[in-house]
Amino acid sequence: MPENKVRPIGPTVLGYPRIGPRRELKRALERYWSGATSAGDLQAVAAGLRRDTWRELSDAGLGSVPSGTFSFYDQVLDAARTAGAVPERFTALGLDPLDELFAMARGWDGVPALELTKFFDTNYHYLVPEVAPQTRFALRDRKPLDEFVEALAAGVRTRPVLVGPVTFLLLAKPAPGSPAGFAPLELLDPLLDVYAELLAELAAAGAEWVQLDEPAFAADRSPAELDALRRAYARLGGLAQRPALLVAGYFGDLGPALPVLVEAPVEAIALDLVAGAADADAAAALPGLRDKTVLAGLVDGRNVWRTDLDDALARAATLLGTAGRVEIATSCSLLHVPYDLDAEGGLDPALRERLAFARQKVGEVVLLSRALREGREVVAAGFAASAAGRASGARDDRVRARLDALGPDHYRRAPAPDRAGVQRRQLALPPLPTTTIGSFPQTASIRADRAAHRAGHLDDAEYDRRMRAEIERVVRLQEDIGLDVLVHGEPERNDMVQYFAEHLDGFATTELGWVQSYGSRCVRPPILHGDVSRPEPITVGWSRFAQSLTDRPVKAMLTGPVTILAWSFVRTDQPLGDTARQVGLALRDEVHDLESAGLRIVQVDEPALRELLPLRATDRPAYLDWAVDAFRIVVGGAADSTQVHTHLCYSEFGDVIGAIDALDADVTTVEAARSKMEVLADLGPGVPRALGPGVYDVHSPQVPDTREIRALIAAAQEWVDASRLWVNPDCGLKTRGEAETTAALRNLVTAARAARGD
Ligand code: GLN
Ligand code: ZN
């Protein structure tokens, strides 16, 4: 591939949202799945969205427009289909390609879907490819080519974007039944054959550049994995017929993978200079970079703030001396931010000035590129507007003074055994106490009431009456089932983070700020933009009401600071830890008011504690420090007699076990049913207080029978003494049906009573 024939790539974005500015794809998918429309209708919506995106990006002045970033469900699934990694249970169905894709994503007639899991440290979820020693890769689905050709016909010569081969295999898992010790990476060579064929076809179709995404190298990687990267790009770079290659690393610095890529025979490397700023310095020391184009990812693809253009320009200019050519780019795909700020009517103007969504970020890339090529004067007006929008978040000196005044004593509760004694006397619970994780099934009528209230069709008084009726129903139900610690059921919460964001100062919520979570599912993360405080109690009224209905203890429910940050767009003008502490302080006030209202148990949910864990091990201790700190601010002022629960949702604790212990919660509930209590091998010795490993898998509609639950309780007792064991489901029940939930909870109570010997 002679260097002088490569056309410069120009300013670009690594990817773009695809769900549609008004979630058109979501609606079209759901209509098709429900049988209301044909595949042709769905394809037409998809083609329209692709064409609009290519036109918009091309008209905006980007030098290179990506294609293949559209997906009916997930780009990793698309890559699996392109490479022919389709497990036999799906091909055996004999479906047409579109339905086969949906079968892999969502299951089909009892055939289970691929596993869905988080994409690195984002809130996007991908489908995990299954690879076995007998997997025969082959160029099976020609989506990358089809979309390139489609875009060309629409007048845009795009840059196809593919999941890189090494990241693909690192994201895959051994198919069930693979021999022990088999690693998908062993199949790199046959997979490269498919990529080689695809690259040749793309070149023949007229593609000048292809982007290969290798974000797996923003995490710690073994020497063997780095060697796989080296081999992969030596092979692909050495092909006789191929487009110019851009390898993109993002979500952090490439670290030791950077020199590997710089030495590889590829034409360009994209660096995430937002999450991986260290790469800029590291790159400067690599002479090989003089032969390469560097895409400087200076516009944040994962957050909603305007770029500091002067700072970005200075950093791009520094790279000029190091790289053969420098182009401006986003740090990663814009998939992770909403479409268009201009579509938001209700935002405070001062906040709006500080924001940039996908469309505005494209503008920033173009502007920065002009400044770099033609000089800052040419785009001075754009820079001035951007500077004006870089005000920092609203400051609340009261919040800051209160945080400064918190000393170690304000964080530390009495020793856990002393608290346990006081709580035992106060709460008088039986051994193996039974409880739930918080939410009860959200019926259609609850959702309708919430929506009507939000839209102004249901006045406050009537809304309040209906929610109270629901709380009363759920409390009576729990009494009837015989649970020991009750909950109010969370009917008033649309979402465990958005609910708190709507009631705290320092947050804003959007109308159309949807971001794809997986498939057709989208979320609207709140924007945490200023100092956080709690203007008035949030949950106290509902919890107090629930407690007034019963003599049994009611557990109040709060979402913890780490989870609130993890599922929001968070200000970057101060360290995350400082922001987390502010959220912690607001929740601390809530705990205090709950105690005053007579609640004796408070649960602080932190399902995102592990999610937010940095990709590189060296960054983890600092994160865990502030995460634990923020949690302890929430509960550190609670009376000894107040029992603090936390719920962590997942079931693998390896790296975070020390941090979970440091949360110092009186009771920790986790997911454990599917793993048959294996989690207790770590957790049992690591957290020497009470534990509630889930005995009922809430992800399945199946009602566990009493014997099954008893067996799980017995298995738990192998690890943890009965005196510190709780009996509860794996997680909240809000997505479950009512009848199955009631039946399952009845069995849970029967099993716990049997285990007690009642
Ligand atoms: N209390 C929440 C609920 O029950 C916890 C949800 C979660 O763990 N994700 O819904
Ligand atoms: Zn959970």
mmCIF file of C-alpha atoms in Angstrom, residues 309-601:
data_model
loop_
_atom_site.group_PDB
_atom_site.id
_atom_site.type_symbol
_atom_site.label_atom_id
_atom_site.label_comp_id
_atom_site.label_asym_id
_atom_site.label_seq_id
_atom_site.Cartn_x
_atom_site.Cartn_y
_atom_site.Cartn_z
ATOM 1 C CA LEU A 309 -11.267 24.434 22.117
ATOM 2 C CA ASP A 310 -8.179 26.423 23.039
ATOM 3 C CA ASP A 311 -6.846 23.641 25.175
ATOM 4 C CA ALA A 312 -7.687 21.058 22.506
ATOM 5 C CA LEU A 313 -6.034 23.117 19.795
ATOM 6 C CA ALA A 314 -2.877 23.500 21.858
ATOM 7 C CA ARG A 315 -2.723 19.756 22.426
ATOM 8 C CA ALA A 316 -3.293 18.984 18.768
ATOM 9 C CA ALA A 317 -0.567 21.467 17.838
ATOM 10 C CA THR A 318 1.878 19.726 20.183
ATOM 11 C CA LEU A 319 1.308 16.485 18.323
ATOM 12 C CA LEU A 320 2.155 18.180 15.010
ATOM 13 C CA GLY A 321 5.827 17.867 15.799
ATOM 14 C CA THR A 322 5.521 14.147 16.478
ATOM 15 C CA ALA A 323 3.157 12.646 13.953
ATOM 16 C CA GLY A 324 3.280 12.572 10.184
ATOM 17 C CA ARG A 325 -0.115 14.165 10.074
ATOM 18 C CA VAL A 326 -2.638 15.155 12.757
ATOM 19 C CA GLU A 327 -6.406 15.081 12.318
ATOM 20 C CA ILE A 328 -9.068 16.111 14.813
ATOM 21 C CA ALA A 329 -11.525 13.461 15.944
ATOM 22 C CA THR A 330 -13.877 12.489 18.721
ATOM 23 C CA SER A 331 -12.379 10.456 21.551
ATOM 24 C CA CYS A 332 -14.671 7.513 20.739
ATOM 25 C CA SER A 333 -17.942 6.954 18.921
ATOM 26 C CA LEU A 334 -20.653 9.523 19.631
ATOM 27 C CA LEU A 335 -23.001 6.580 20.234
ATOM 28 C CA HIS A 336 -22.765 7.398 23.925
ATOM 29 C CA VAL A 337 -24.256 10.910 23.793
ATOM 30 C CA PRO A 338 -27.680 12.211 22.685
ATOM 31 C CA TYR A 339 -28.249 13.494 19.157
ATOM 32 C CA ASP A 340 -28.924 17.159 19.271
ATOM 33 C CA LEU A 341 -28.886 19.886 21.881
ATOM 34 C CA ASP A 342 -31.074 22.052 19.651
ATOM 35 C CA ALA A 343 -33.940 19.618 20.201
ATOM 36 C CA GLU A 344 -33.990 20.409 23.938
ATOM 37 C CA GLY A 345 -36.475 23.122 24.714
ATOM 38 C CA GLY A 346 -36.528 23.092 28.493
ATOM 39 C CA LEU A 347 -32.894 23.470 29.540
ATOM 40 C CA ASP A 348 -31.745 26.428 31.548
ATOM 41 C CA PRO A 349 -29.945 28.776 29.088
ATOM 42 C CA ALA A 350 -26.815 29.007 31.238
ATOM 43 C CA LEU A 351 -26.531 25.232 31.303
ATOM 44 C CA ARG A 352 -27.302 24.914 27.599
ATOM 45 C CA GLU A 353 -24.316 27.161 26.865
ATOM 46 C CA ARG A 354 -22.059 24.583 28.468
ATOM 47 C CA LEU A 355 -23.350 21.589 26.517
ATOM 48 C CA ALA A 356 -22.658 19.858 23.224
ATOM 49 C CA PHE A 357 -24.474 16.735 22.038
ATOM 50 C CA ALA A 358 -23.467 14.600 19.041
ATOM 51 C CA ARG A 359 -24.394 17.145 16.413
ATOM 52 C CA GLN A 360 -22.662 19.999 18.201
ATOM 53 C CA LYS A 361 -19.579 17.849 18.724
ATOM 54 C CA VAL A 362 -19.325 17.275 14.987
ATOM 55 C CA GLY A 363 -19.257 21.062 14.678
ATOM 56 C CA GLU A 364 -16.454 21.243 17.220
ATOM 57 C CA VAL A 365 -14.376 18.692 15.311
ATOM 58 C CA VAL A 366 -14.747 20.702 12.111
ATOM 59 C CA LEU A 367 -13.973 23.980 13.851
ATOM 60 C CA LEU A 368 -10.889 22.623 15.574
ATOM 61 C CA SER A 369 -9.653 21.159 12.343
ATOM 62 C CA ARG A 370 -9.959 24.495 10.562
ATOM 63 C CA ALA A 371 -8.130 26.201 13.391
ATOM 64 C CA LEU A 372 -5.344 23.650 13.166
ATOM 65 C CA ARG A 373 -5.033 23.893 9.371
ATOM 66 C CA GLU A 374 -5.851 27.542 8.687
ATOM 67 C CA GLY A 375 -5.112 29.236 11.992
ATOM 68 C CA ARG A 376 -7.243 30.125 14.962
ATOM 69 C CA GLU A 377 -8.103 33.586 13.567
ATOM 70 C CA VAL A 378 -10.193 32.010 10.818
ATOM 71 C CA VAL A 379 -12.593 30.552 13.364
ATOM 72 C CA ALA A 380 -12.139 33.081 16.162
ATOM 73 C CA ALA A 381 -15.872 33.638 16.565
ATOM 74 C CA GLY A 382 -16.526 29.939 17.136
ATOM 75 C CA PHE A 383 -13.736 29.812 19.690
ATOM 76 C CA ALA A 384 -15.093 32.846 21.517
ATOM 77 C CA ALA A 385 -18.570 31.300 21.770
ATOM 78 C CA SER A 386 -17.072 28.115 23.077
ATOM 79 C CA ALA A 387 -14.993 29.931 25.680
ATOM 80 C CA ALA A 388 -18.100 31.720 26.910
ATOM 81 C CA GLY A 389 -19.765 28.337 27.364
ATOM 82 C CA ARG A 390 -17.030 26.962 29.516
ATOM 83 C CA ALA A 391 -18.259 28.486 32.747
ATOM 84 C CA SER A 392 -17.961 26.033 35.583
ATOM 85 C CA GLY A 393 -20.888 24.532 37.434
ATOM 86 C CA ALA A 394 -22.934 26.549 39.912
ATOM 87 C CA ARG A 395 -21.120 26.717 43.235
ATOM 88 C CA ASP A 396 -22.880 26.238 46.520
ATOM 89 C CA ASP A 397 -20.615 27.440 49.303
ATOM 90 C CA ARG A 398 -22.840 25.939 51.952
ATOM 91 C CA VAL A 399 -22.361 22.467 50.490
ATOM 92 C CA ARG A 400 -18.612 22.965 50.310
ATOM 93 C CA ALA A 401 -18.366 24.259 53.859
ATOM 94 C CA ARG A 402 -20.401 21.365 55.183
ATOM 95 C CA LEU A 403 -18.209 18.840 53.379
ATOM 96 C CA ASP A 404 -15.041 20.502 54.627
ATOM 97 C CA ALA A 405 -16.374 20.294 58.157
ATOM 98 C CA LEU A 406 -16.844 16.525 57.970
ATOM 99 C CA GLY A 407 -14.069 14.849 59.935
ATOM 100 C CA PRO A 408 -13.275 11.127 60.227
ATOM 101 C CA ASP A 409 -15.750 10.793 63.098
ATOM 102 C CA HIS A 410 -18.589 11.815 60.861
ATOM 103 C CA TYR A 411 -17.836 8.846 58.603
ATOM 104 C CA ARG A 412 -17.231 6.208 61.222
ATOM 105 C CA ARG A 413 -19.940 4.271 62.958
ATOM 106 C CA ALA A 414 -19.491 2.230 66.137
ATOM 107 C CA PRO A 415 -17.818 -1.173 65.625
ATOM 108 C CA ALA A 416 -20.072 -3.496 63.638
ATOM 109 C CA PRO A 417 -20.557 -6.106 66.401
ATOM 110 C CA ASP A 418 -21.758 -3.377 68.809
ATOM 111 C CA ARG A 419 -24.213 -2.101 66.220
ATOM 112 C CA ALA A 420 -25.401 -5.610 65.526
ATOM 113 C CA GLY A 421 -26.209 -6.091 69.206
ATOM 114 C CA VAL A 422 -28.237 -2.891 69.433
ATOM 115 C CA GLN A 423 -30.062 -3.675 66.204
ATOM 116 C CA ARG A 424 -30.880 -7.220 67.289
ATOM 117 C CA ARG A 425 -32.594 -5.923 70.418
ATOM 118 C CA GLN A 426 -34.402 -3.121 68.568
ATOM 119 C CA LEU A 427 -35.611 -5.035 65.535
ATOM 120 C CA ALA A 428 -36.194 -8.426 67.164
ATOM 121 C CA LEU A 429 -36.004 -10.255 63.840
ATOM 122 C CA PRO A 430 -36.088 -14.051 63.615
ATOM 123 C CA PRO A 431 -32.981 -15.901 62.427
ATOM 124 C CA LEU A 432 -32.673 -15.987 58.612
ATOM 125 C CA PRO A 433 -34.812 -12.845 58.246
ATOM 126 C CA THR A 434 -36.684 -12.514 54.946
ATOM 127 C CA THR A 435 -36.866 -9.349 52.835
ATOM 128 C CA THR A 436 -36.894 -8.076 49.226
ATOM 129 C CA ILE A 437 -34.554 -5.702 47.392
ATOM 130 C CA GLY A 438 -37.011 -2.833 47.101
ATOM 131 C CA SER A 439 -39.205 -2.600 44.043
ATOM 132 C CA PHE A 440 -42.415 -4.546 43.490
ATOM 133 C CA PRO A 441 -43.891 -5.241 40.040
ATOM 134 C CA GLN A 442 -44.673 -2.005 38.245
ATOM 135 C CA THR A 443 -48.111 -2.621 36.834
ATOM 136 C CA ALA A 444 -49.408 -0.883 33.734
ATOM 137 C CA SER A 445 -51.660 1.257 35.908
ATOM 138 C CA ILE A 446 -48.754 2.494 38.062
ATOM 139 C CA ARG A 447 -46.831 3.476 34.949
ATOM 140 C CA ALA A 448 -49.887 5.153 33.480
ATOM 141 C CA ASP A 449 -50.451 7.138 36.694
ATOM 142 C CA ARG A 450 -46.848 8.313 36.770
ATOM 143 C CA ALA A 451 -46.977 9.345 33.124
ATOM 144 C CA ALA A 452 -50.305 11.163 33.597
ATOM 145 C CA HIS A 453 -48.936 13.013 36.614
ATOM 146 C CA ARG A 454 -45.835 14.024 34.720
ATOM 147 C CA ALA A 455 -47.913 15.261 31.798
ATOM 148 C CA GLY A 456 -50.132 17.278 34.135
ATOM 149 C CA HIS A 457 -53.235 15.163 33.553
ATOM 150 C CA LEU A 458 -53.266 13.874 37.121
ATOM 151 C CA ASP A 459 -53.072 16.436 39.931
ATOM 152 C CA ASP A 460 -50.713 16.045 42.878
ATOM 153 C CA ALA A 461 -53.411 15.070 45.347
ATOM 154 C CA GLU A 462 -54.863 12.333 43.184
ATOM 155 C CA TYR A 463 -51.395 11.066 42.239
ATOM 156 C CA ASP A 464 -50.452 10.951 45.896
ATOM 157 C CA ARG A 465 -53.636 9.056 46.718
ATOM 158 C CA ARG A 466 -52.989 6.444 44.052
ATOM 159 C CA MET A 467 -49.370 5.909 45.026
ATOM 160 C CA ARG A 468 -50.380 5.533 48.665
ATOM 161 C CA ALA A 469 -53.024 3.010 47.697
ATOM 162 C CA GLU A 470 -50.342 1.036 45.865
ATOM 163 C CA ILE A 471 -47.955 1.252 48.819
ATOM 164 C CA GLU A 472 -50.693 0.049 51.143
ATOM 165 C CA ARG A 473 -51.490 -2.828 48.808
ATOM 166 C CA VAL A 474 -47.840 -3.885 48.690
ATOM 167 C CA VAL A 475 -47.402 -3.609 52.458
ATOM 168 C CA ARG A 476 -50.497 -5.757 53.083
ATOM 169 C CA LEU A 477 -49.294 -8.245 50.511
ATOM 170 C CA GLN A 478 -45.921 -8.555 52.216
ATOM 171 C CA GLU A 479 -47.581 -8.994 55.611
ATOM 172 C CA ASP A 480 -49.779 -11.671 54.163
ATOM 173 C CA ILE A 481 -46.810 -13.439 52.594
ATOM 174 C CA GLY A 482 -45.078 -13.237 55.955
ATOM 175 C CA LEU A 483 -41.926 -11.306 55.061
ATOM 176 C CA ASP A 484 -39.996 -9.956 58.052
ATOM 177 C CA VAL A 485 -38.612 -6.686 56.680
ATOM 178 C CA LEU A 486 -40.990 -4.855 54.371
ATOM 179 C CA VAL A 487 -40.492 -2.269 51.626
ATOM 180 C CA HIS A 488 -42.822 0.343 50.181
ATOM 181 C CA GLY A 489 -42.301 -1.050 46.661
ATOM 182 C CA GLU A 490 -40.927 2.064 44.857
ATOM 183 C CA PRO A 491 -44.030 2.709 42.692
ATOM 184 C CA GLU A 492 -43.164 6.425 42.458
ATOM 185 C CA ARG A 493 -39.793 5.778 40.774
ATOM 186 C CA ASN A 494 -39.431 5.696 37.024
ATOM 187 C CA ASP A 495 -35.753 4.870 37.371
ATOM 188 C CA MET A 496 -33.547 4.566 40.424
ATOM 189 C CA VAL A 497 -31.190 7.362 39.302
ATOM 190 C CA GLN A 498 -33.477 9.706 37.394
ATOM 191 C CA TYR A 499 -35.858 9.813 40.368
ATOM 192 C CA PHE A 500 -33.154 11.218 42.641
ATOM 193 C CA ALA A 501 -31.776 13.506 39.934
ATOM 194 C CA GLU A 502 -35.213 15.086 39.574
ATOM 195 C CA HIS A 503 -35.292 15.867 43.282
ATOM 196 C CA LEU A 504 -31.746 17.149 43.813
ATOM 197 C CA ASP A 505 -30.315 20.571 42.984
ATOM 198 C CA GLY A 506 -27.336 20.460 40.631
ATOM 199 C CA PHE A 507 -29.004 18.073 38.156
ATOM 200 C CA ALA A 508 -30.935 18.664 34.944
ATOM 201 C CA THR A 509 -32.973 16.181 32.954
ATOM 202 C CA THR A 510 -33.596 16.223 29.208
ATOM 203 C CA GLU A 511 -36.627 15.593 27.028
ATOM 204 C CA LEU A 512 -34.976 13.883 24.079
ATOM 205 C CA GLY A 513 -31.523 13.113 25.419
ATOM 206 C CA TRP A 514 -31.856 9.403 24.699
ATOM 207 C CA VAL A 515 -28.817 7.166 24.537
ATOM 208 C CA GLN A 516 -28.884 3.532 23.446
ATOM 209 C CA SER A 517 -28.357 1.092 26.291
ATOM 210 C CA TYR A 518 -28.907 -2.063 24.254
ATOM 211 C CA GLY A 519 -31.071 -3.028 21.307
ATOM 212 C CA SER A 520 -34.148 -0.854 21.320
ATOM 213 C CA ARG A 521 -33.661 0.099 24.953
ATOM 214 C CA CYS A 522 -32.629 3.710 25.531
ATOM 215 C CA VAL A 523 -31.951 5.712 28.669
ATOM 216 C CA ARG A 524 -31.974 9.427 29.316
ATOM 217 C CA PRO A 525 -29.103 10.034 31.720
ATOM 218 C CA PRO A 526 -29.552 13.105 33.898
ATOM 219 C CA ILE A 527 -26.923 15.842 33.642
ATOM 220 C CA LEU A 528 -25.062 16.541 36.875
ATOM 221 C CA HIS A 529 -23.874 20.095 36.248
ATOM 222 C CA GLY A 530 -23.453 21.953 39.533
ATOM 223 C CA ASP A 531 -22.900 21.544 43.254
ATOM 224 C CA VAL A 532 -25.425 19.039 44.546
ATOM 225 C CA SER A 533 -27.789 19.528 47.433
ATOM 226 C CA ARG A 534 -31.193 18.387 48.556
ATOM 227 C CA PRO A 535 -33.759 21.188 48.697
ATOM 228 C CA GLU A 536 -36.203 19.033 50.645
ATOM 229 C CA PRO A 537 -36.741 15.423 51.707
ATOM 230 C CA ILE A 538 -37.195 13.089 48.740
ATOM 231 C CA THR A 539 -38.305 9.649 49.862
ATOM 232 C CA VAL A 540 -39.266 10.348 53.454
ATOM 233 C CA GLY A 541 -43.010 10.864 52.894
ATOM 234 C CA TRP A 542 -43.468 7.550 51.095
ATOM 235 C CA SER A 543 -41.366 5.576 53.555
ATOM 236 C CA ARG A 544 -43.002 7.155 56.590
ATOM 237 C CA PHE A 545 -46.409 6.339 55.188
ATOM 238 C CA ALA A 546 -45.397 2.706 54.581
ATOM 239 C CA GLN A 547 -44.049 2.390 58.134
ATOM 240 C CA SER A 548 -47.253 3.881 59.560
ATOM 241 C CA LEU A 549 -49.200 0.959 58.108
ATOM 242 C CA THR A 550 -47.376 -1.851 59.881
ATOM 243 C CA ASP A 551 -45.605 -2.968 63.040
ATOM 244 C CA ARG A 552 -42.958 -4.772 61.034
ATOM 245 C CA PRO A 553 -39.859 -2.780 60.124
ATOM 246 C CA VAL A 554 -39.987 -1.044 56.733
ATOM 247 C CA LYS A 555 -36.695 -0.645 54.891
ATOM 248 C CA ALA A 556 -36.246 2.775 53.245
ATOM 249 C CA MET A 557 -34.601 2.795 49.778
ATOM 250 C CA LEU A 558 -31.956 5.173 48.477
ATOM 251 C CA THR A 559 -29.710 5.036 45.417
ATOM 252 C CA GLY A 560 -26.054 5.477 46.347
ATOM 253 C CA PRO A 561 -23.715 8.212 45.080
ATOM 254 C CA VAL A 562 -21.556 6.006 42.864
ATOM 255 C CA THR A 563 -24.590 4.639 41.039
ATOM 256 C CA ILE A 564 -26.049 8.116 40.639
ATOM 257 C CA LEU A 565 -22.778 9.255 39.035
ATOM 258 C CA ALA A 566 -22.399 6.121 36.914
ATOM 259 C CA TRP A 567 -25.768 6.582 35.244
ATOM 260 C CA SER A 568 -25.568 10.351 34.734
ATOM 261 C CA PHE A 569 -23.508 12.713 32.588
ATOM 262 C CA VAL A 570 -21.225 14.169 35.222
ATOM 263 C CA ARG A 571 -19.472 17.540 35.330
ATOM 264 C CA THR A 572 -15.755 17.359 34.577
ATOM 265 C CA ASP A 573 -14.737 20.699 36.075
ATOM 266 C CA GLN A 574 -13.843 19.044 39.369
ATOM 267 C CA PRO A 575 -12.657 15.559 40.368
ATOM 268 C CA LEU A 576 -15.361 12.862 40.315
ATOM 269 C CA GLY A 577 -14.650 12.097 43.946
ATOM 270 C CA ASP A 578 -15.603 15.649 44.966
ATOM 271 C CA THR A 579 -18.871 15.348 43.085
ATOM 272 C CA ALA A 580 -19.583 11.959 44.646
ATOM 273 C CA ARG A 581 -19.034 13.377 48.117
ATOM 274 C CA GLN A 582 -21.563 16.126 47.437
ATOM 275 C CA VAL A 583 -24.157 13.557 46.382
ATOM 276 C CA GLY A 584 -23.256 11.583 49.491
ATOM 277 C CA LEU A 585 -23.898 14.606 51.674
ATOM 278 C CA ALA A 586 -27.340 15.192 50.157
ATOM 279 C CA LEU A 587 -28.237 11.563 50.809
ATOM 280 C CA ARG A 588 -26.839 11.795 54.314
ATOM 281 C CA ASP A 589 -29.481 14.429 55.030
ATOM 282 C CA GLU A 590 -32.091 12.030 53.662
ATOM 283 C CA VAL A 591 -30.898 9.234 55.977
ATOM 284 C CA HIS A 592 -31.135 11.615 58.908
ATOM 285 C CA ASP A 593 -34.704 12.577 58.023
ATOM 286 C CA LEU A 594 -35.686 8.944 57.501
ATOM 287 C CA GLU A 595 -34.447 8.137 60.993
ATOM 288 C CA SER A 596 -36.426 11.049 62.400
ATOM 289 C CA ALA A 597 -39.490 9.753 60.582
ATOM 290 C CA GLY A 598 -39.171 6.434 62.405
ATOM 291 C CA LEU A 599 -37.507 4.261 59.764
ATOM 292 C CA ARG A 600 -35.113 1.819 61.439
ATOM 293 C CA ILE A 601 -33.627 0.263 58.321
#
